[in-house]
């Protein structure tokens, strides 16, 4: 649905719970509603985009941008346990709405990619940590092995798509097959399709390698020098490239692996600050706008 | 309990506003009002305990007897014989009747019950009456439920030695929001405040989450996510849920439910045993009622025996020269109820499909409710889920109320030093909620199986030039046409600035909080405007009252399409 993601935030800004209750308690007249919701369409189209950019789902959940869906899920559950209205009371409502939205987006590969793209975060998931789940999504639980199509070898015969249509798709732009859904078909079909490949370009790989391989097999923008270069490229031997890259990555200090461990006070504070910042920004926007055209209403009274 | 304090504390529709926090932590009790049986449970400080009535019963029959001046419910009243319930003086199955209009097929099926259910088929509430000293005395399902709840409350207060106010109730998945307001109304009449309404399988899911957390703690194992399918079928309703559980958190992936249950199986069997039963009992004379009662008991007994035996002999004298002497075997029983079992199958499949879960990934299959004893039900669920065994460790009849009591303790802010209450249920919406557009099209704004609390918004626009008013008609359901869905309410937006059709932007936002309160907001603006053209409307739904069956029709007749809306095609 077209309006599923963006517009959903429009109402978030004005209906902050504190504001809401403040109005309820003081029993202000209906005109306060006007100010309250006056903001709704004020955020309009242009503001909507910036609103979305400001709200960092990763910070909200306290996970790194390259975290796996498992990490997102665990963080989501942990935060829900603290902030869900069942536990935190009605004031947890707004925060839980944010959490639900963040979770919904980050758990769905397509939405997450769009979100990453909108925040200029493309590909960061694959820079660090190789345990990521790659471009293909998983049907059912994550297993130890995964299917991978070596796009360099693939001749685009569509044989695998024919045998296991829920798993493989033909990427018409690149002219080769790739895995869309891991274990999208039953294992027998997967075996048949892997064997049916005339050039043996379908490989069973370790799950840990998959993210890197899928990342590397996507054509990458090539850095251009002067008038040369630019354009797109991908490594000729994706397996070797993956090995090299993972070696390089291991040499980098591993700083992000602690995300799923018990939160340190500093991390908790950082996350709280992030959500506080989001809230305060909304707050200030609300008040600014309320002043803008709300003043008139007050003066009339 | 000679004289239950039957006081109607509040007749207000809006009972949910003070749902925030109470001054002192009072543990909410869990109540499971089943179509045939009901139970109460409470967190006693270390575990969940089921409360017993004076006759030491944990499960009490759900009925109210209108024999004397003071009606008595199944909690306190003592029956000399099962036949008494079926004498016409007792009202039961209120869960199947509450919040339904007289055009509803479920109400029509209820006409063969021993008490009086009369319909005029015009979309108003049915007339329900109990036979008291040869007089049909009218009542309503809400009133009956309230009387019953008062008894439950008195029983709980006596045992817990404190006043009871907050409750967590379990409800069927397929209940419409209008039906939920009726349940809340009945609770308000009984002086109870509904903290949460939990679909039955989600209460079972919470209990499952607790059990899983305990086994994880015992084994020091990893707290990995477990998927489970919960199938709950009682006398009145069949519900299915898929839950993802980890670390004491139960996340509902999908819900599916339907008004199908043991009552339908019973009616099918009664028709099978006595094909012209409806004609025989159409006038509800005293003799007829007696015959219905005898047939009902005999049929019930046969169904129970068919769970363990492959064939049973039914030998019963209904009086008035009507005798039944028949041998029924299990195949016959399954054939007679094929429609019921097919519906169950489709619910399970639909739920798995909605949850996007493969049967191989299900860690457990949980079967609860009275109908789970039926071998066919057992086989069809294990068949679809390709499981050899059903999850053990659930009391089939008590799981839902235990789950409700757990949720009651969690939402009351109680914590347990041993972590037994370190739980959370993340619910999702069982039905889509949306509005009417372009005549009779239904467009969902919050789709089915959206995680709660939820807030979604869609933009609409006008269908005519210079249209200044628009009607927002809110429905709940899954049909593409509004006629298939439940009407929740309607309101008018006025003062849309005159403009060509398709220009004004009407934003409709829906917000559901954790206690399942639905608010609908509507704002009007011209593109590029700095603020809304008129004050925003905020309406708590449902607003419809009794007799809402013909509201939609009346709106249609009066206004036609003059105040219609269409979805706004966003220009990107």
Short mmCIF file of N, CA, C and O in Angstrom, two decimals, chain B residues 431-550:
data_model
loop_
_atom_site.label_atom_id
_atom_site.label_comp_id
_atom_site.label_asym_id
_atom_site.label_seq_id
_atom_site.Cartn_x
_atom_site.Cartn_y
_atom_site.Cartn_z
N UNK B 431 -8.76 -8.57 13.06
CA UNK B 431 -9.52 -8.20 11.87
C UNK B 431 -9.01 -6.86 11.35
O UNK B 431 -8.56 -6.02 12.12
N UNK B 432 -9.11 -6.68 10.05
CA UNK B 432 -8.71 -5.40 9.48
C UNK B 432 -9.74 -4.33 9.82
O UNK B 432 -10.91 -4.61 10.00
N UNK B 433 -9.28 -3.07 9.92
CA UNK B 433 -10.19 -1.96 10.18
C UNK B 433 -9.98 -0.92 9.10
O UNK B 433 -8.85 -0.56 8.79
N UNK B 434 -11.06 -0.45 8.54
CA UNK B 434 -10.92 0.53 7.46
C UNK B 434 -12.19 1.30 7.26
O UNK B 434 -13.09 1.28 8.12
N UNK B 435 -12.29 1.98 6.12
CA UNK B 435 -13.48 2.79 5.88
C UNK B 435 -14.08 2.44 4.52
O UNK B 435 -13.49 1.75 3.71
N UNK B 436 -15.28 2.97 4.31
CA UNK B 436 -16.00 2.75 3.07
C UNK B 436 -15.57 3.80 2.06
O UNK B 436 -15.50 4.99 2.38
N UNK B 437 -15.29 3.36 0.84
CA UNK B 437 -15.03 4.34 -0.23
C UNK B 437 -15.80 3.93 -1.48
O UNK B 437 -16.15 2.76 -1.63
N UNK B 438 -16.01 4.88 -2.35
CA UNK B 438 -16.64 4.64 -3.64
C UNK B 438 -17.84 3.71 -3.55
O UNK B 438 -17.84 2.61 -4.09
N UNK B 439 -18.86 4.14 -2.85
CA UNK B 439 -20.06 3.33 -2.76
C UNK B 439 -19.96 2.26 -1.69
O UNK B 439 -20.25 2.52 -0.54
N UNK B 440 -19.52 1.08 -2.08
CA UNK B 440 -19.53 0.02 -1.07
C UNK B 440 -18.19 -0.72 -0.99
O UNK B 440 -18.13 -1.85 -0.57
N UNK B 441 -17.12 -0.06 -1.41
CA UNK B 441 -15.81 -0.70 -1.30
C UNK B 441 -15.26 -0.52 0.10
O UNK B 441 -15.46 0.52 0.72
N UNK B 442 -14.57 -1.54 0.55
CA UNK B 442 -13.94 -1.45 1.87
C UNK B 442 -12.44 -1.33 1.68
O UNK B 442 -11.83 -2.13 0.95
N UNK B 443 -11.85 -0.33 2.31
CA UNK B 443 -10.38 -0.24 2.23
C UNK B 443 -9.82 -0.26 3.66
O UNK B 443 -10.15 0.58 4.49
N UNK B 444 -9.01 -1.29 3.97
CA UNK B 444 -8.47 -1.37 5.32
C UNK B 444 -7.40 -0.31 5.55
O UNK B 444 -6.59 -0.05 4.66
N UNK B 445 -7.44 0.30 6.72
CA UNK B 445 -6.38 1.25 7.08
C UNK B 445 -5.39 0.54 8.01
O UNK B 445 -4.19 0.62 7.83
N UNK B 446 -5.90 -0.18 9.00
CA UNK B 446 -5.04 -1.06 9.78
C UNK B 446 -5.36 -2.49 9.33
O UNK B 446 -6.44 -3.00 9.59
N UNK B 447 -4.44 -3.13 8.62
CA UNK B 447 -4.75 -4.48 8.13
C UNK B 447 -4.78 -5.51 9.26
O UNK B 447 -4.29 -5.24 10.37
N UNK B 448 -5.32 -6.65 8.94
CA UNK B 448 -5.34 -7.76 9.90
C UNK B 448 -3.92 -8.15 10.28
O UNK B 448 -2.98 -8.01 9.50
N UNK B 449 -3.76 -8.65 11.49
CA UNK B 449 -2.47 -9.10 11.99
C UNK B 449 -1.40 -8.01 12.04
O UNK B 449 -0.23 -8.25 11.77
N UNK B 450 -1.84 -6.79 12.35
CA UNK B 450 -0.88 -5.71 12.61
C UNK B 450 -0.55 -5.72 14.10
O UNK B 450 -1.44 -5.89 14.92
N UNK B 451 0.73 -5.56 14.40
CA UNK B 451 1.15 -5.58 15.80
C UNK B 451 0.54 -4.41 16.55
O UNK B 451 0.52 -3.28 16.06
N UNK B 452 0.03 -4.69 17.75
CA UNK B 452 -0.56 -3.64 18.58
C UNK B 452 0.46 -3.20 19.64
O UNK B 452 1.25 -4.02 20.08
N UNK B 453 0.44 -1.97 20.11
CA UNK B 453 -0.40 -0.88 19.62
C UNK B 453 -0.06 -0.49 18.18
O UNK B 453 1.09 -0.62 17.77
N UNK B 454 -1.04 0.00 17.48
CA UNK B 454 -0.83 0.28 16.07
C UNK B 454 -1.39 1.65 15.71
O UNK B 454 -2.33 2.14 16.33
N UNK B 455 -0.77 2.28 14.75
CA UNK B 455 -1.30 3.54 14.22
C UNK B 455 -0.97 3.60 12.75
O UNK B 455 0.18 3.45 12.36
N UNK B 456 -1.99 3.78 11.94
CA UNK B 456 -1.77 3.86 10.49
C UNK B 456 -2.64 4.98 9.94
O UNK B 456 -3.64 5.35 10.54
N UNK B 457 -2.24 5.41 8.77
CA UNK B 457 -2.95 6.54 8.18
C UNK B 457 -3.03 6.38 6.67
O UNK B 457 -2.12 5.83 6.05
N UNK B 458 -4.13 6.83 6.10
CA UNK B 458 -4.27 6.84 4.65
C UNK B 458 -4.90 8.16 4.24
O UNK B 458 -5.66 8.75 5.00
N UNK B 459 -4.59 8.58 3.03
CA UNK B 459 -5.14 9.84 2.54
C UNK B 459 -6.25 9.55 1.54
O UNK B 459 -6.14 8.64 0.72
N UNK B 460 -7.32 10.32 1.63
CA UNK B 460 -8.45 10.18 0.72
C UNK B 460 -8.78 11.54 0.12
O UNK B 460 -8.25 12.56 0.54
N UNK B 461 -9.66 11.50 -0.86
CA UNK B 461 -10.06 12.77 -1.45
C UNK B 461 -11.52 12.70 -1.87
O UNK B 461 -12.16 11.67 -1.76
N UNK B 462 -12.04 13.83 -2.35
CA UNK B 462 -13.46 13.91 -2.67
C UNK B 462 -13.77 13.34 -4.06
O UNK B 462 -12.88 13.21 -4.90
N UNK B 463 -15.06 13.00 -4.27
CA UNK B 463 -15.46 12.46 -5.57
C UNK B 463 -16.19 13.47 -6.44
O UNK B 463 -16.45 13.20 -7.60
N UNK B 464 -16.60 14.59 -5.85
CA UNK B 464 -17.32 15.59 -6.63
C UNK B 464 -16.65 16.95 -6.51
O UNK B 464 -15.98 17.21 -5.51
N UNK B 465 -16.94 17.79 -7.51
CA UNK B 465 -16.43 19.15 -7.44
C UNK B 465 -17.17 19.88 -6.32
O UNK B 465 -18.37 19.70 -6.14
N UNK B 466 -16.44 20.71 -5.62
CA UNK B 466 -16.99 21.52 -4.53
C UNK B 466 -17.75 20.71 -3.47
O UNK B 466 -18.73 21.16 -2.90
N UNK B 467 -17.29 19.51 -3.25
CA UNK B 467 -17.89 18.69 -2.19
C UNK B 467 -17.40 19.22 -0.85
O UNK B 467 -16.20 19.32 -0.62
N UNK B 468 -18.32 19.60 0.01
CA UNK B 468 -17.90 20.22 1.27
C UNK B 468 -18.04 19.28 2.45
O UNK B 468 -17.57 19.58 3.54
N UNK B 469 -18.72 18.16 2.23
CA UNK B 469 -18.91 17.23 3.34
C UNK B 469 -18.52 15.83 2.91
O UNK B 469 -18.64 15.48 1.73
N UNK B 470 -18.06 15.07 3.85
CA UNK B 470 -17.71 13.68 3.54
C UNK B 470 -18.09 12.80 4.72
O UNK B 470 -18.02 13.22 5.88
N UNK B 471 -18.50 11.61 4.39
CA UNK B 471 -18.94 10.68 5.41
C UNK B 471 -17.83 9.65 5.62
O UNK B 471 -17.38 9.03 4.66
N UNK B 472 -17.41 9.50 6.86
CA UNK B 472 -16.41 8.47 7.17
C UNK B 472 -17.17 7.33 7.83
O UNK B 472 -17.71 7.49 8.93
N UNK B 473 -17.26 6.22 7.15
CA UNK B 473 -17.98 5.07 7.70
C UNK B 473 -16.94 3.98 7.99
O UNK B 473 -16.26 3.51 7.08
N UNK B 474 -16.83 3.62 9.25
CA UNK B 474 -15.75 2.73 9.67
C UNK B 474 -16.28 1.30 9.78
O UNK B 474 -17.33 1.05 10.40
N UNK B 475 -15.56 0.39 9.17
CA UNK B 475 -15.93 -1.02 9.20
C UNK B 475 -14.76 -1.85 9.70
O UNK B 475 -13.61 -1.43 9.64
N UNK B 476 -15.11 -3.07 10.13
CA UNK B 476 -14.10 -4.01 10.57
C UNK B 476 -14.38 -5.33 9.87
O UNK B 476 -15.52 -5.79 9.83
N UNK B 477 -13.36 -5.94 9.32
CA UNK B 477 -13.55 -7.23 8.67
C UNK B 477 -12.58 -7.44 7.53
O UNK B 477 -11.61 -6.70 7.37
N UNK B 478 -12.86 -8.47 6.75
CA UNK B 478 -11.94 -8.84 5.69
C UNK B 478 -12.55 -8.76 4.29
O UNK B 478 -11.88 -9.00 3.31
N UNK B 479 -13.86 -8.48 4.21
CA UNK B 479 -14.52 -8.47 2.91
C UNK B 479 -14.11 -7.27 2.08
O UNK B 479 -13.82 -6.21 2.62
N UNK B 480 -14.11 -7.44 0.76
CA UNK B 480 -13.78 -6.30 -0.11
C UNK B 480 -14.97 -5.34 -0.19
O UNK B 480 -14.82 -4.17 -0.47
N UNK B 481 -16.15 -5.90 0.02
CA UNK B 481 -17.35 -5.06 0.04
C UNK B 481 -17.75 -4.84 1.49
O UNK B 481 -17.63 -5.74 2.32
N UNK B 482 -18.25 -3.62 1.77
CA UNK B 482 -18.57 -3.30 3.15
C UNK B 482 -19.66 -4.19 3.73
O UNK B 482 -19.68 -4.45 4.93
N UNK B 483 -20.55 -4.68 2.89
CA UNK B 483 -21.67 -5.49 3.39
C UNK B 483 -21.18 -6.71 4.14
O UNK B 483 -21.86 -7.24 5.01
N UNK B 484 -19.99 -7.18 3.78
CA UNK B 484 -19.46 -8.39 4.41
C UNK B 484 -18.83 -8.10 5.78
O UNK B 484 -18.45 -9.03 6.47
N UNK B 485 -18.70 -6.83 6.10
CA UNK B 485 -17.94 -6.48 7.31
C UNK B 485 -18.84 -5.91 8.40
O UNK B 485 -20.01 -5.63 8.16
N UNK B 486 -18.26 -5.76 9.59
CA UNK B 486 -19.02 -5.21 10.71
C UNK B 486 -18.92 -3.69 10.70
O UNK B 486 -17.83 -3.13 10.66
N UNK B 487 -20.08 -3.05 10.79
CA UNK B 487 -20.10 -1.59 10.89
C UNK B 487 -19.70 -1.19 12.31
O UNK B 487 -20.25 -1.70 13.28
N UNK B 488 -18.74 -0.27 12.42
CA UNK B 488 -18.32 0.18 13.75
C UNK B 488 -18.85 1.56 14.09
O UNK B 488 -19.09 1.89 15.25
N UNK B 489 -19.03 2.38 13.08
CA UNK B 489 -19.51 3.73 13.35
C UNK B 489 -19.30 4.63 12.15
O UNK B 489 -18.80 4.19 11.11
N UNK B 490 -19.72 5.88 12.30
CA UNK B 490 -19.64 6.81 11.19
C UNK B 490 -19.63 8.21 11.73
O UNK B 490 -20.13 8.47 12.84
N UNK B 491 -19.04 9.12 11.00
CA UNK B 491 -19.14 10.54 11.32
C UNK B 491 -18.93 11.33 10.07
O UNK B 491 -18.48 10.81 9.05
N UNK B 492 -19.30 12.61 10.16
CA UNK B 492 -19.29 13.45 8.98
C UNK B 492 -18.18 14.47 9.14
O UNK B 492 -18.00 15.03 10.22
N UNK B 493 -17.45 14.68 8.07
CA UNK B 493 -16.49 15.79 8.07
C UNK B 493 -17.15 16.94 7.35
O UNK B 493 -17.66 16.77 6.24
N UNK B 494 -17.15 18.08 7.98
CA UNK B 494 -17.78 19.23 7.35
C UNK B 494 -16.73 20.30 7.09
O UNK B 494 -15.64 20.27 7.65
N UNK B 495 -17.09 21.22 6.23
CA UNK B 495 -16.23 22.37 5.98
C UNK B 495 -15.02 22.07 5.11
O UNK B 495 -13.98 22.71 5.25
N UNK B 496 -15.16 21.11 4.21
CA UNK B 496 -14.08 20.88 3.25
C UNK B 496 -14.06 22.09 2.31
O UNK B 496 -15.10 22.46 1.76
N UNK B 497 -12.92 22.72 2.14
CA UNK B 497 -12.88 23.92 1.28
C UNK B 497 -13.30 23.56 -0.15
O UNK B 497 -12.88 22.53 -0.66
N UNK B 498 -14.17 24.36 -0.74
CA UNK B 498 -14.63 24.06 -2.11
C UNK B 498 -13.44 23.98 -3.06
O UNK B 498 -12.59 24.86 -3.07
N UNK B 499 -13.39 22.90 -3.81
CA UNK B 499 -12.30 22.68 -4.76
C UNK B 499 -12.75 21.62 -5.74
O UNK B 499 -13.75 20.95 -5.54
N UNK B 500 -11.99 21.46 -6.81
CA UNK B 500 -12.31 20.42 -7.77
C UNK B 500 -12.16 19.07 -7.09
O UNK B 500 -11.42 18.92 -6.13
N UNK B 501 -12.86 18.09 -7.66
CA UNK B 501 -12.77 16.75 -7.06
C UNK B 501 -11.34 16.23 -7.16
O UNK B 501 -10.62 16.54 -8.12
N UNK B 502 -10.96 15.50 -6.15
CA UNK B 502 -9.62 14.93 -6.13
C UNK B 502 -8.56 15.86 -5.59
O UNK B 502 -7.41 15.46 -5.48
N UNK B 503 -8.94 17.08 -5.24
CA UNK B 503 -7.93 18.02 -4.74
C UNK B 503 -7.80 17.99 -3.21
O UNK B 503 -6.71 17.80 -2.70
N UNK B 504 -8.91 18.17 -2.48
CA UNK B 504 -8.74 18.20 -1.01
C UNK B 504 -8.16 16.89 -0.48
O UNK B 504 -8.44 15.82 -1.02
N UNK B 505 -7.34 17.02 0.51
CA UNK B 505 -6.70 15.84 1.08
C UNK B 505 -7.34 15.53 2.43
O UNK B 505 -7.34 16.38 3.32
N UNK B 506 -7.91 14.36 2.56
CA UNK B 506 -8.55 13.98 3.81
C UNK B 506 -7.76 12.83 4.40
O UNK B 506 -7.73 11.72 3.85
N UNK B 507 -7.06 13.12 5.48
CA UNK B 507 -6.25 12.09 6.13
C UNK B 507 -7.07 11.39 7.19
O UNK B 507 -7.61 12.04 8.08
N UNK B 508 -7.13 10.08 7.08
CA UNK B 508 -7.83 9.31 8.10
C UNK B 508 -6.79 8.46 8.82
O UNK B 508 -6.05 7.71 8.19
N UNK B 509 -6.72 8.64 10.13
CA UNK B 509 -5.72 7.93 10.93
C UNK B 509 -6.44 7.07 11.95
O UNK B 509 -7.45 7.47 12.51
N UNK B 510 -5.94 5.87 12.15
CA UNK B 510 -6.53 4.99 13.15
C UNK B 510 -5.47 4.61 14.16
O UNK B 510 -4.34 4.29 13.79
N UNK B 511 -5.87 4.63 15.42
CA UNK B 511 -4.93 4.38 16.49
C UNK B 511 -5.55 3.36 17.44
O UNK B 511 -6.66 3.54 17.93
N UNK B 512 -4.84 2.26 17.67
CA UNK B 512 -5.30 1.25 18.63
C UNK B 512 -4.26 1.17 19.72
O UNK B 512 -3.07 0.97 19.44
N UNK B 513 -4.67 1.35 20.97
CA UNK B 513 -3.69 1.24 22.05
C UNK B 513 -3.67 -0.18 22.60
O UNK B 513 -4.39 -1.06 22.11
N UNK B 514 -2.83 -0.41 23.60
CA UNK B 514 -2.64 -1.78 24.06
C UNK B 514 -3.89 -2.35 24.70
O UNK B 514 -4.10 -3.56 24.70
N UNK B 515 -4.75 -1.48 25.24
CA UNK B 515 -5.99 -2.02 25.80
C UNK B 515 -7.07 -2.07 24.73
O UNK B 515 -8.25 -2.17 25.04
N UNK B 516 -6.66 -1.98 23.47
CA UNK B 516 -7.53 -2.23 22.33
C UNK B 516 -8.58 -1.15 22.10
O UNK B 516 -9.62 -1.40 21.52
N UNK B 517 -8.31 0.06 22.57
CA UNK B 517 -9.22 1.17 22.30
C UNK B 517 -8.90 1.73 20.92
O UNK B 517 -7.74 2.01 20.62
N UNK B 518 -9.92 1.85 20.11
CA UNK B 518 -9.73 2.34 18.74
C UNK B 518 -10.18 3.80 18.64
O UNK B 518 -11.28 4.14 19.04
N UNK B 519 -9.29 4.63 18.12
CA UNK B 519 -9.64 6.02 17.85
C UNK B 519 -9.46 6.28 16.36
O UNK B 519 -8.47 5.86 15.78
N UNK B 520 -10.42 6.99 15.79
CA UNK B 520 -10.31 7.34 14.38
C UNK B 520 -10.20 8.86 14.29
O UNK B 520 -11.01 9.57 14.90
N UNK B 521 -9.19 9.32 13.59
CA UNK B 521 -8.98 10.75 13.43
C UNK B 521 -9.09 11.12 11.96
O UNK B 521 -8.64 10.35 11.11
N UNK B 522 -9.67 12.26 11.71
CA UNK B 522 -9.76 12.70 10.32
C UNK B 522 -9.41 14.18 10.24
O UNK B 522 -9.89 14.99 11.03
N UNK B 523 -8.54 14.50 9.28
CA UNK B 523 -8.10 15.88 9.09
C UNK B 523 -8.25 16.25 7.62
O UNK B 523 -8.00 15.43 6.75
N UNK B 524 -8.66 17.47 7.37
CA UNK B 524 -8.87 17.95 6.00
C UNK B 524 -7.89 19.06 5.69
O UNK B 524 -7.67 19.94 6.52
N UNK B 525 -7.31 19.01 4.51
CA UNK B 525 -6.43 20.10 4.10
C UNK B 525 -6.40 20.18 2.59
O UNK B 525 -6.64 19.21 1.90
N UNK B 526 -6.12 21.38 2.11
CA UNK B 526 -5.85 21.54 0.69
C UNK B 526 -4.36 21.34 0.50
O UNK B 526 -3.57 21.66 1.40
N UNK B 527 -3.95 20.81 -0.63
CA UNK B 527 -2.52 20.57 -0.80
C UNK B 527 -1.74 21.87 -0.63
O UNK B 527 -2.14 22.92 -1.13
N UNK B 528 -0.67 21.77 0.10
CA UNK B 528 0.20 22.93 0.28
C UNK B 528 -0.24 23.84 1.42
O UNK B 528 0.46 24.78 1.78
N UNK B 529 -1.39 23.52 2.03
CA UNK B 529 -1.85 24.37 3.13
C UNK B 529 -0.98 24.16 4.35
O UNK B 529 -0.41 23.10 4.55
N UNK B 530 -0.89 25.21 5.16
CA UNK B 530 -0.04 25.14 6.33
C UNK B 530 -0.73 24.46 7.51
O UNK B 530 -0.09 23.95 8.39
N UNK B 531 -2.03 24.50 7.53
CA UNK B 531 -2.73 23.85 8.64
C UNK B 531 -4.07 23.35 8.15
O UNK B 531 -4.56 23.77 7.12
N UNK B 532 -4.67 22.42 8.89
CA UNK B 532 -5.93 21.84 8.43
C UNK B 532 -7.01 22.89 8.29
O UNK B 532 -7.05 23.88 9.03
N UNK B 533 -7.91 22.65 7.33
CA UNK B 533 -8.94 23.62 7.03
C UNK B 533 -9.97 23.71 8.15
O UNK B 533 -10.53 24.77 8.41
N UNK B 534 -10.22 22.61 8.82
CA UNK B 534 -11.19 22.59 9.92
C UNK B 534 -10.57 21.82 11.07
O UNK B 534 -9.59 21.11 10.87
N UNK B 535 -11.11 21.96 12.28
CA UNK B 535 -10.54 21.18 13.38
C UNK B 535 -10.56 19.68 13.06
O UNK B 535 -11.48 19.19 12.42
N UNK B 536 -9.57 19.00 13.57
CA UNK B 536 -9.48 17.56 13.34
C UNK B 536 -10.57 16.86 14.14
O UNK B 536 -10.91 17.27 15.25
N UNK B 537 -11.14 15.83 13.56
CA UNK B 537 -12.14 15.05 14.27
C UNK B 537 -11.45 13.86 14.93
O UNK B 537 -10.65 13.19 14.30
N UNK B 538 -11.78 13.61 16.17
CA UNK B 538 -11.29 12.41 16.83
C UNK B 538 -12.50 11.67 17.39
O UNK B 538 -13.25 12.21 18.18
N UNK B 539 -12.69 10.42 16.94
CA UNK B 539 -13.88 9.68 17.34
C UNK B 539 -13.46 8.33 17.89
O UNK B 539 -12.68 7.61 17.28
N UNK B 540 -13.98 8.02 19.06
CA UNK B 540 -13.72 6.71 19.63
C UNK B 540 -14.72 5.73 19.07
O UNK B 540 -15.92 5.97 19.11
N UNK B 541 -14.20 4.63 18.55
CA UNK B 541 -15.08 3.64 17.93
C UNK B 541 -15.13 2.40 18.82
O UNK B 541 -14.20 2.16 19.56
N UNK B 542 -16.17 1.59 18.73
CA UNK B 542 -17.36 1.76 17.91
C UNK B 542 -18.35 2.75 18.53
O UNK B 542 -18.44 2.87 19.74
N UNK B 543 -19.08 3.43 17.65
CA UNK B 543 -20.11 4.35 18.12
C UNK B 543 -21.49 3.77 17.91
O UNK B 543 -22.45 4.31 18.42
N UNK B 544 -21.60 2.71 17.13
CA UNK B 544 -22.94 2.18 16.85
C UNK B 544 -23.53 1.56 18.11
O UNK B 544 -22.83 1.08 18.98
N UNK B 545 -24.82 1.58 18.17
CA UNK B 545 -25.52 0.98 19.31
C UNK B 545 -26.41 -0.13 18.77
O UNK B 545 -26.29 -0.55 17.64
N UNK B 546 -27.36 -0.57 19.58
CA UNK B 546 -28.25 -1.64 19.15
C UNK B 546 -29.00 -1.22 17.89
O UNK B 546 -29.27 -0.04 17.68
N UNK B 547 -29.36 -2.21 17.13
CA UNK B 547 -30.11 -1.91 15.93
C UNK B 547 -29.27 -1.30 14.84
O UNK B 547 -29.76 -0.65 13.94
N UNK B 548 -27.96 -1.52 14.94
CA UNK B 548 -27.08 -0.91 13.96
C UNK B 548 -27.18 -1.62 12.61
O UNK B 548 -26.62 -1.17 11.64
N UNK B 549 -27.89 -2.73 12.57
CA UNK B 549 -27.97 -3.52 11.35
C UNK B 549 -28.45 -2.73 10.16
O UNK B 549 -28.02 -2.96 9.04
N UNK B 550 -29.37 -1.79 10.40
CA UNK B 550 -29.88 -1.05 9.25
C UNK B 550 -29.32 0.36 9.13
O UNK B 550 -29.73 1.13 8.31
#
